[in-house]
Amino acid sequence: MKHKVVATVHIRHVLGGNNMSTLTYENKNKLKDVKQYDVWFADLGESNGHVQGGKRPVLVISNDVGNQRSPVVIVAPITSSKTKNKLPTQVHISAEDVGFQRDSIIQFEQIFTLSKDTELIGNRKLTHIPEEYHDELEKAWMISMLGNKKYYSNRTNFR
C-alpha cells in the first residue's frame, strides 16, 4: 500500500504583515530537484527601484536538506550589469567558469525566498557554480546576513 504524502506550508509575507499564503504539496517527489550552488532561471516579479526583479538567473543558497523537503528555496539574484557597486556582499563570477555569456555578479544583499513550482522556471538548472567559488560565496553570504567583520579585510573592493 502506497502512502500519500501531504505537506502544507504556511508562508508569512514580509511586507504583508499577517497575510498568509498556504501551499499544499501532495507528493514531495514532484518538487524540482534543486541543489545548493545550482543556478536556475527565476521570475522575481516586478522590479521595485533598486530591488532586482524580472526573469533572471539566481543562485540557490539554501541547504540541500531544505531543498529536498521544502517547496521553497532561498536564492541570490545574479546580474551581468557592470554598473553595480562593488560590495563585500557581491561575488564576481567569470563567464568562462560557469558557461554564461557574460561575467556576472551574485548579489547576496538581495536574497529572496522563491517557490520551486511557480517562480523557478523550467525543469532543470542552468549550471552549477564550481567548488572553487564556494568559500567566497559563503563569505559574502555571511557578511550579508551577519555583518561578520572578520571577512571585510579580505574584500579589497569594499567601499
Coordinates of C-alpha atoms in Angstrom, one line a residue, residues 82-88 157:
K82 CA 28.7 46.4 -14.8
T83 CA 27.3 49.5 -13.1
K84 CA 26.7 47.8 -9.7
N85 CA 28.7 49.0 -6.7
K86 CA 31.4 46.7 -5.6
L87 CA 30.2 45.5 -2.2
P88 CA 31.5 42.7 0.1
N157 CA 36.7 46.3 -3.2

